[in-house]
CSV table of C-alpha atoms in Angstrom, one decimal:
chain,number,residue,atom,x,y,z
A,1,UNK,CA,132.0,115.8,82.1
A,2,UNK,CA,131.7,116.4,85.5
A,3,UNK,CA,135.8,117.8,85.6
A,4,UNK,CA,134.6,119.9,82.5
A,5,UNK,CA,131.4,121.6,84.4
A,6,UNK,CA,134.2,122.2,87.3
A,7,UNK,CA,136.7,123.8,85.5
A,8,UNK,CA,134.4,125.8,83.6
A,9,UNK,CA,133.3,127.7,86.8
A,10,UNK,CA,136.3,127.8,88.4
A,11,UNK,CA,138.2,128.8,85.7
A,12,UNK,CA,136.8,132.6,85.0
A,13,UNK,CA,136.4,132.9,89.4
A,14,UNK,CA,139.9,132.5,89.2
A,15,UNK,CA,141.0,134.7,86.5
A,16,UNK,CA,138.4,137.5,87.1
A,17,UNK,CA,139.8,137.7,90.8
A,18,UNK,CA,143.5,137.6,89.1
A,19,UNK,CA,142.8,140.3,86.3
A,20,UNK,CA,141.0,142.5,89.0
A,21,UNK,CA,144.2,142.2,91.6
A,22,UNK,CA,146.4,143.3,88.9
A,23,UNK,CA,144.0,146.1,87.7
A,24,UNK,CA,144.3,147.5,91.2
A,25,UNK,CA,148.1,146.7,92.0
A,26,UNK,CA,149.1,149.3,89.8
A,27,UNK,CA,152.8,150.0,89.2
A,28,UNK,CA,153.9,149.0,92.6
A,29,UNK,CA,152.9,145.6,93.5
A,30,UNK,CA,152.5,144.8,97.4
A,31,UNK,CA,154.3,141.6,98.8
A,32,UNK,CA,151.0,140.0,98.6
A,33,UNK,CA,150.5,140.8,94.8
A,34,UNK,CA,153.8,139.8,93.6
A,35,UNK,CA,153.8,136.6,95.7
A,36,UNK,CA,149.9,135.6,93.8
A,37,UNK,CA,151.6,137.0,90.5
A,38,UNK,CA,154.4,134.5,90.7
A,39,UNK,CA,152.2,131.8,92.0
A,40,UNK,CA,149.7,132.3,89.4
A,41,UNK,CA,153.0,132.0,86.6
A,42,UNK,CA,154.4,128.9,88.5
A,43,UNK,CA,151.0,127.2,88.5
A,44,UNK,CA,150.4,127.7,85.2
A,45,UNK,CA,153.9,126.2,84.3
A,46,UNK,CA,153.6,123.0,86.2
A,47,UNK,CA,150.0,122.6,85.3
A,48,UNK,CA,151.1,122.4,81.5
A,49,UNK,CA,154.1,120.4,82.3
A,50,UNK,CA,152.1,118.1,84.3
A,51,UNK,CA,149.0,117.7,81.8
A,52,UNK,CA,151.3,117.4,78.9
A,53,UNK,CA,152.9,114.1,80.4
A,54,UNK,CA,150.0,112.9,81.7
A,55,UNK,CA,148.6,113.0,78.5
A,56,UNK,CA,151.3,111.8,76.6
A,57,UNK,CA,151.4,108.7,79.6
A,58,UNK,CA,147.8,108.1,78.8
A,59,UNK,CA,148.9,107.7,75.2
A,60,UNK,CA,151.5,105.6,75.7
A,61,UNK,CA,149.3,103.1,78.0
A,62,UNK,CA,146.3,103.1,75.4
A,63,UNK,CA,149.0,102.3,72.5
A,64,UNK,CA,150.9,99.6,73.9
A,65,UNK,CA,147.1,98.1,75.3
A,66,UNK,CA,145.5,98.6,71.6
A,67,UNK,CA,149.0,97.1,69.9
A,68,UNK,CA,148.7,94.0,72.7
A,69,UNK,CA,145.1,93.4,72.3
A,70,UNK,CA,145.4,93.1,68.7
A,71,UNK,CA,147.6,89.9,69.1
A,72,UNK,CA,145.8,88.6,72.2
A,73,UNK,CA,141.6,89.2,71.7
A,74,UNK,CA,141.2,88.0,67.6
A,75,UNK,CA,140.4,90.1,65.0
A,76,UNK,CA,139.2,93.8,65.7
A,77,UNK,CA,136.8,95.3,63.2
A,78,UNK,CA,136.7,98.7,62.6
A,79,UNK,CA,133.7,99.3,64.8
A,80,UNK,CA,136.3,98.4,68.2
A,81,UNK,CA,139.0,100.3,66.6
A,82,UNK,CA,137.2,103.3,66.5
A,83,UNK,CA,135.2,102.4,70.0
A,84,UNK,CA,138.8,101.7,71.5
A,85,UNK,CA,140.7,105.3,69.7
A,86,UNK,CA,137.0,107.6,71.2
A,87,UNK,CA,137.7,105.8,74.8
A,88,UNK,CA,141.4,106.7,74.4
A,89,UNK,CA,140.3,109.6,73.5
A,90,UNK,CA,138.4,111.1,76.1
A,91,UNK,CA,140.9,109.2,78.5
A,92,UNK,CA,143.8,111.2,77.0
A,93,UNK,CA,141.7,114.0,77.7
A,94,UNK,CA,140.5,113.9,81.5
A,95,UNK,CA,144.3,113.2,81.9
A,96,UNK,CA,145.5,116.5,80.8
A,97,UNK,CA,142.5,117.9,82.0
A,98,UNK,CA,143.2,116.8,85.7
A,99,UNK,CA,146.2,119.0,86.7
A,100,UNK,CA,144.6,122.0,85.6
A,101,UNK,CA,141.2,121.0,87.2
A,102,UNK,CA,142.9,120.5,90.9
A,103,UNK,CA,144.6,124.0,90.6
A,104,UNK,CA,141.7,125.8,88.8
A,105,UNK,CA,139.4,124.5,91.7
A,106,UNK,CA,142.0,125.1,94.7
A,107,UNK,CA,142.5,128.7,93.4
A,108,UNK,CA,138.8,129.2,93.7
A,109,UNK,CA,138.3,128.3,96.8
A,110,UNK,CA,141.3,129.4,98.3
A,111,UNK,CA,141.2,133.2,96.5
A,112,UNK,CA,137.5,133.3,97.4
A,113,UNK,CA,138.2,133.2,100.9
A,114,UNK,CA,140.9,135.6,100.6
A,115,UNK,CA,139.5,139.3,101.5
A,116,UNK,CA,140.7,142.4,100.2
């Protein structure tokens, strides 16, 4: 929750400062526009590779756990099952979450120190 609360205000800091640097580059971008532009598209690209396999991962892990533990801990009821698939879940979640979270956050800070 707390990662959720993050990224929610981080998120629209980032792209409000983003959407107002290319409202004001204009046709021309300087070196230090077109160096954030690319940035901005590389992040986002290894942000989604990153979250996508780290959620898939998480998926994996939580499979292969469920699959084991119904040959190793007795007889699940449907109550654990669907405990075990809302923990995996949220887990799968705050996995994909995560890679986005660290850049949304950095971005803040670091184009909220930027002037100008």
């Amino acid at each position: 929750m707390k990662q959720c609360t993050a990224l929610a205000v981080a998120a629209p800091q980032v792209v409000a400062h983003r959407v107002s640097r290319m409202a004001l580059a204009g046709p021309v971008l300087s070196n230090r526009d077109r160096r954030e532009f690319q940035r901005m598209f590389t992040e986002k690209s290894s942000a989604f590779v990153e979250s996508w396999m780290a959620m898939w991962m998480e998926w994996a892990r939580t499979s292969w756990t469920m699959a084991a533990g119904a040959f190793t801990g007795g007889p699940w009821t449907a109550a654990r099952w669907a405990e075990n698939m809302s923990a995996a879940s949220v887990a799968v979640a705050a996995r994909g979450l995560a890679p986005v979270h660290r850049r949304a956050t950095a971005n803040s800070k670091r184009l909220g120190a930027l002037k100008g």
